[in-house]
């Protein structure tokens, strides 16, 4: 009998919002997380690898396999975001250091081996950080491109512009060369840009609901949100902060909460001024081939209801 769960690999650089995305995925019966691969991004690789395991243990899922990946972008020096996420990347609450082991295999080799061994187009890749691991895997093993079911990526922005430079979003800016390799590989790709995530703003009511769950997961997500909100609220003058990465998992579980359009998206890799920009041909003003499904709206309340419902399934 064919399984109805969607198998996914989560490639990530936790990050509080990555942490919430992992918790959402692990609480969603529609999904089977077959591995978590870490990459340098919000904080250096040693910390993203620690944080991913910390989140798995918070979810009481020390059975999840976590693989460490690339410690720097393909060509550029690493840029991190401790100013947003704190020194550890998961600042906001003290959680126990993880005891579950990291897998011995490198993320890139895990990705290659998994796609080579699984039936074609049965596993989806979710990317929540810079796309270095995916690009390395595609460069080392171009044959996996036709085996990947689809890629869903948090990254980029168009009408919203950028969040680390006026024109670039953080994940794209950190490794634009990797993003270009992925966008040029002919794989079905769904992009969750700032245009969506800046509509998925946290609220005081949601934080209160999380605390009312009276669970460690509820307290952790509330405290993480309290922590990273301070930066975004000051920056944007908004009442809440964009909850970026969980939107990727939200799209997988409840695609009806989102709308978008198949368009051409090119990644800027040479201009100093617009490095990492996702040049999105939303109005089809070029003949460039459509290579990505670019999301642009989200049902904000529906998404936060889903999050609360799923996070409430964690026991105290
Ligand atoms: C992205 O950058 C990181 O800070 C977040 O985790 C998210 O993946 C938003 O630009
Ligand atoms: Ca991230």
Coordinates of C-alpha atoms and ligand atoms in Angstrom, one line a residue:
X1 CA 0.0 0.0 0.0
X2 CA 1.3 3.5 -0.9
X3 CA 2.0 5.6 2.2
X4 CA 0.1 8.9 2.3
X5 CA 2.7 10.8 4.3
X6 CA 5.0 13.2 2.5
X7 CA 8.6 12.3 3.1
X8 CA 10.8 15.4 3.6
X9 CA 14.4 16.4 4.4
X10 CA 14.7 19.7 6.3
X11 CA 17.9 21.6 5.5
X12 CA 18.3 24.3 8.1
X13 CA 20.3 26.8 10.1
X14 CA 18.5 27.1 13.5
X15 CA 17.5 30.0 14.3
X16 CA 14.4 30.3 16.4
X17 CA 12.1 30.4 13.4
X18 CA 13.8 27.3 12.0
X19 CA 13.2 25.7 15.4
X20 CA 9.5 26.4 15.2
X21 CA 9.4 25.0 11.6
X22 CA 11.0 21.8 12.8
X23 CA 8.5 21.5 15.7
X24 CA 5.6 22.1 13.3
X25 CA 7.0 19.4 10.9
X26 CA 7.5 16.9 13.7
X27 CA 3.9 17.5 14.9
X28 CA 2.3 17.1 11.5
X29 CA 1.1 13.5 10.7
X30 CA 1.0 14.4 7.0
X31 CA 4.8 14.6 7.0
X32 CA 7.7 12.1 7.7
X33 CA 11.0 13.8 8.5
X34 CA 13.6 11.4 7.1
X35 CA 16.5 13.6 8.1
X36 CA 17.6 17.1 9.2
X37 CA 20.7 18.5 7.5
X38 CA 22.4 21.6 9.0
X39 CA 24.2 24.4 7.3
X40 CA 26.1 27.5 8.4
X41 CA 23.8 30.6 8.3
X42 CA 22.2 32.3 11.2
X43 CA 25.1 31.1 13.4
X44 CA 28.2 28.9 12.5
X45 CA 27.7 25.2 11.7
X46 CA 28.7 23.9 15.2
X47 CA 25.8 25.9 16.7
X48 CA 23.2 25.1 14.0
X49 CA 24.0 21.4 14.4
X50 CA 23.7 21.7 18.2
X51 CA 20.4 23.7 17.9
X52 CA 18.8 21.3 15.5
X53 CA 19.4 18.4 17.9
X54 CA 18.2 20.6 20.8
X55 CA 14.9 21.1 19.0
X56 CA 14.5 17.4 18.2
X57 CA 15.1 16.7 21.9
X58 CA 12.6 19.4 22.9
X59 CA 10.1 17.5 20.6
X60 CA 11.1 14.2 22.3
X61 CA 12.3 13.0 18.9
X62 CA 15.9 12.0 19.5
X63 CA 15.3 9.3 16.9
X64 CA 15.5 11.9 14.1
X65 CA 18.8 11.7 12.2
X66 CA 20.7 15.1 12.1
X67 CA 23.6 15.5 9.7
X68 CA 26.1 18.4 9.8
X69 CA 26.8 20.0 6.4
X70 CA 28.7 22.9 4.9
X71 CA 30.4 25.3 7.2
X72 CA 30.7 28.1 4.7
X73 CA 29.1 29.4 1.5
X74 CA 30.4 28.2 -1.9
X75 CA 32.4 31.3 -2.7
X76 CA 31.7 34.1 -0.2
X77 CA 32.8 34.4 3.4
X78 CA 30.1 33.4 5.9
X79 CA 27.8 36.1 7.2
X80 CA 25.9 35.3 10.3
X81 CA 22.9 36.9 12.1
X82 CA 23.6 36.9 15.9
X83 CA 22.1 40.4 16.0
X84 CA 18.7 38.8 15.2
X85 CA 19.0 35.3 16.8
X86 CA 21.4 35.9 19.7
X87 CA 24.8 34.4 20.4
X88 CA 23.6 30.8 20.3
X89 CA 21.1 31.3 17.5
X90 CA 18.4 29.9 19.8
X91 CA 18.5 32.6 22.5
X92 CA 15.4 33.2 24.6
X93 CA 15.2 30.2 26.9
X94 CA 17.8 27.9 28.5
X95 CA 17.3 24.3 27.2
X96 CA 19.5 21.4 28.1
X97 CA 22.5 20.7 25.8
X98 CA 21.6 17.9 23.4
X99 CA 22.8 14.4 24.1
X100 CA 21.6 12.7 20.9
X101 CA 24.5 12.2 18.5
X102 CA 25.2 13.9 15.2
X103 CA 25.3 11.4 12.4
X104 CA 28.8 10.6 11.1
X105 CA 27.8 11.2 7.4
X106 CA 28.1 14.7 5.9
X107 CA 24.8 16.3 4.9
X108 CA 25.8 16.5 1.3
X109 CA 26.4 12.7 1.1
X110 CA 23.2 12.0 3.0
X111 CA 21.2 14.0 0.5
X112 CA 22.9 12.3 -2.5
X113 CA 22.6 8.8 -1.1
X114 CA 19.0 9.3 0.0
X115 CA 17.8 10.6 -3.4
X116 CA 19.7 7.9 -5.3
X117 CA 18.2 5.1 -3.1
X118 CA 14.6 6.3 -3.0
X119 CA 12.1 5.9 -5.8
X120 CA 12.2 8.9 -8.1
X121 CA 10.3 12.0 -6.9
X122 CA 9.1 10.7 -3.6
X123 CA 11.0 13.0 -1.3
X124 CA 10.7 16.8 -0.9
X125 CA 13.5 19.1 0.2
X126 CA 12.6 22.0 2.5
X127 CA 15.3 24.6 2.7
X128 CA 15.2 27.0 5.7
X129 CA 18.7 28.5 5.3
X130 CA 21.4 29.3 2.7
X131 CA 21.3 26.6 0.0
X132 CA 24.9 25.5 0.2
X133 CA 24.3 21.8 1.0
X134 CA 21.8 21.4 -1.8
X135 CA 24.1 23.1 -4.3
X136 CA 27.1 21.0 -3.3
X137 CA 24.9 17.9 -3.6
X138 CA 23.8 18.9 -7.1
X139 CA 27.3 19.7 -8.2
X140 CA 28.7 16.4 -6.9
X141 CA 25.8 14.3 -8.2
X142 CA 23.9 16.1 -10.9
X143 CA 21.8 12.9 -11.5
X144 CA 19.8 13.6 -8.3
X145 CA 18.1 16.6 -9.9
X146 CA 15.5 14.5 -11.6
X147 CA 15.0 12.4 -8.5
X148 CA 14.0 15.3 -6.2
X149 CA 10.2 15.6 -6.0
X150 CA 10.3 19.3 -5.3
X151 CA 12.1 22.0 -3.3
X152 CA 10.3 24.4 -1.0
X153 CA 12.5 27.3 0.1
X154 CA 12.3 30.2 2.5
X155 CA 14.2 32.9 0.7
X156 CA 14.2 36.0 -1.4
X157 CA 11.7 38.8 -1.7
X158 CA 10.4 41.0 -4.5
X159 CA 7.9 43.6 -3.7
X160 CA 9.1 43.4 -0.1
X161 CA 12.7 44.0 -1.1
X162 CA 15.4 42.6 1.2
X163 CA 16.0 42.3 4.9
X164 CA 19.8 42.2 5.1
X165 CA 20.4 44.7 2.2
X166 CA 17.8 46.8 0.5
X167 CA 17.4 44.2 -2.2
X168 CA 18.4 40.8 -0.7
X169 CA 16.9 38.5 1.8
X170 CA 19.3 36.8 4.3
X171 CA 19.4 33.2 3.1
X172 CA 19.9 34.3 -0.5
X173 CA 22.5 36.9 0.4
X174 CA 24.6 34.5 2.4
X175 CA 25.0 32.1 -0.5
X176 CA 23.7 33.5 -3.8
X177 CA 26.0 31.2 -5.8
X178 CA 24.4 28.2 -4.2
X179 CA 20.9 29.5 -4.8
X180 CA 21.8 30.0 -8.5
X181 CA 22.9 26.4 -8.8
X182 CA 19.6 25.2 -7.3
X183 CA 17.4 27.6 -9.4
X184 CA 19.2 26.6 -12.6
X185 CA 18.9 22.8 -11.9
X186 CA 15.5 22.3 -13.5
X187 CA 13.9 21.1 -10.3
X188 CA 10.3 22.1 -9.3
X189 CA 10.9 24.8 -6.7
X190 CA 8.4 26.7 -4.6
X191 CA 9.7 29.9 -3.1
X192 CA 8.4 31.4 0.2
X193 CA 9.8 34.9 0.1
X194 CA 9.6 37.9 2.4
X195 CA 6.4 38.9 0.5
X196 CA 4.7 36.0 2.3
X197 CA 6.6 35.9 5.6
X198 CA 6.1 39.6 6.3
X199 CA 2.4 38.9 6.3
X200 CA 2.9 36.1 8.9
X201 CA 3.4 38.4 11.8
X202 CA 3.5 37.1 15.4
X203 CA 1.1 38.7 17.9
X204 CA 0.8 39.1 21.7
X205 CA -2.4 37.0 21.6
X206 CA -0.5 34.1 19.9
X207 CA 2.3 34.3 22.5
X208 CA -0.3 34.2 25.3
X209 CA -2.0 31.2 23.7
X210 CA 1.4 29.4 23.6
X211 CA 2.0 30.0 27.3
X212 CA -1.5 28.9 28.1
X213 CA -0.6 25.4 26.7
X214 CA 1.5 25.0 29.9
X215 CA 4.0 22.8 28.1
X216 CA 7.8 23.2 27.6
X217 CA 7.3 23.4 23.8
X218 CA 4.7 26.2 24.3
X219 CA 7.0 28.1 26.7
X220 CA 10.0 27.6 24.4
X221 CA 8.3 28.9 21.3
X222 CA 6.8 31.9 23.3
X223 CA 10.3 32.7 24.7
X224 CA 12.0 32.4 21.3
X225 CA 9.4 34.6 19.8
X226 CA 9.8 37.2 22.6
X227 CA 13.5 37.2 21.9
X228 CA 13.6 37.6 18.1
X229 CA 10.6 39.9 18.0
X230 CA 12.5 42.7 19.7
X231 CA 14.8 43.1 16.6
X232 CA 12.0 43.1 14.0
X233 CA 9.6 45.2 15.9
X234 CA 12.2 47.9 16.2
X235 CA 13.3 47.5 12.6
X236 CA 9.9 47.5 11.0
X237 CA 7.9 49.4 13.6
X238 CA 5.4 46.5 13.5
X239 CA 3.4 45.0 16.3
X240 CA 4.9 41.5 15.7
X241 CA 7.7 39.8 13.8
X242 CA 7.7 37.7 10.6
X243 CA 7.7 34.0 11.4
X244 CA 9.7 33.1 8.2
X245 CA 10.7 29.4 8.1
X246 CA 7.5 27.8 9.5
X247 CA 5.7 29.1 6.4
X248 CA 7.6 26.4 4.4
X249 CA 6.1 23.6 6.5
X250 CA 2.8 25.5 6.6
X251 CA 2.7 25.4 2.8
X252 CA 3.3 21.6 2.7
X253 CA 0.6 20.9 5.2
X254 CA -2.0 23.5 4.2
X255 CA -1.2 24.8 0.7
X256 CA -4.7 26.4 0.5
X257 CA -3.5 29.0 2.9
X258 CA -1.2 30.5 0.3
X259 CA -1.3 31.9 -3.3
X260 CA 1.4 32.4 -5.8
X261 CA 2.4 32.3 -9.5
X262 CA 4.8 30.3 -11.7
X263 CA 7.4 32.9 -12.9
X264 CA 11.0 33.3 -13.8
X265 CA 13.3 34.0 -10.9
X266 CA 17.0 34.7 -11.4
X267 CA 19.6 35.2 -8.6
X268 CA 22.0 38.1 -8.7
X269 CA 25.5 36.8 -8.0
X270 CA 27.8 39.6 -9.3
X271 CA 26.6 43.1 -8.4
X272 CA 27.9 44.3 -5.0
X273 CA 24.9 46.5 -4.6
X274 CA 22.2 43.9 -5.2
X275 CA 24.0 40.7 -4.4
X276 CA 21.6 37.8 -3.6
X277 CA 18.5 39.6 -5.0
X278 CA 15.8 37.3 -6.3
X279 CA 14.9 39.1 -9.6
X280 CA 11.3 37.9 -10.0
X281 CA 9.6 38.5 -13.3
X282 CA 6.2 38.7 -11.7
X283 CA 4.6 40.7 -14.6
X284 CA 6.3 38.6 -17.3
X285 CA 8.2 41.4 -18.8
X286 CA 10.9 39.0 -20.2
X287 CA 10.8 35.8 -22.2
X288 CA 13.0 34.1 -19.6
X289 CA 11.6 30.6 -18.8
X290 CA 9.4 30.2 -15.8
X291 CA 11.4 28.2 -13.2
X292 CA 9.8 28.8 -9.8
X293 CA 6.5 29.0 -8.1
X294 CA 6.8 32.3 -6.2
X295 CA 4.3 32.6 -3.3
X296 CA 2.9 36.1 -2.5
X297 CA 0.0 35.7 0.0
X298 CA -0.8 33.8 3.1
X299 CA -4.0 33.5 5.2
X300 CA -2.2 34.8 8.4
X301 CA -4.9 33.7 10.9
X302 CA -5.4 30.3 9.3
X303 CA -1.6 29.8 9.5
X304 CA -1.3 30.7 13.1
X305 CA -4.3 28.6 14.0
X306 CA -2.6 25.6 12.4
X307 CA 0.6 26.4 14.3
X308 CA -1.2 26.6 17.6
X309 CA -3.2 23.4 16.9
X310 CA -0.1 21.4 16.0
X311 CA 2.2 22.8 18.8
X312 CA -0.5 21.9 21.3
X313 CA -0.1 18.2 20.5
X314 CA 3.2 18.2 22.4
X315 CA 2.7 16.9 25.9
X316 CA 4.0 18.7 29.0
Ligands
LIG1 C1 15.6 33.9 7.0 O1 16.9 34.3 7.6 C2 17.0 33.7 8.9 O2 17.4 34.7 9.8 C3 15.7 33.1 9.2 O3 15.9 31.9 10.0 C4 15.1 32.8 7.9 O4 15.4 31.6 7.4 C5 14.8 35.1 6.9 O5 15.4 36.1 6.1
LIG2 CA1 16.6 29.9 8.7

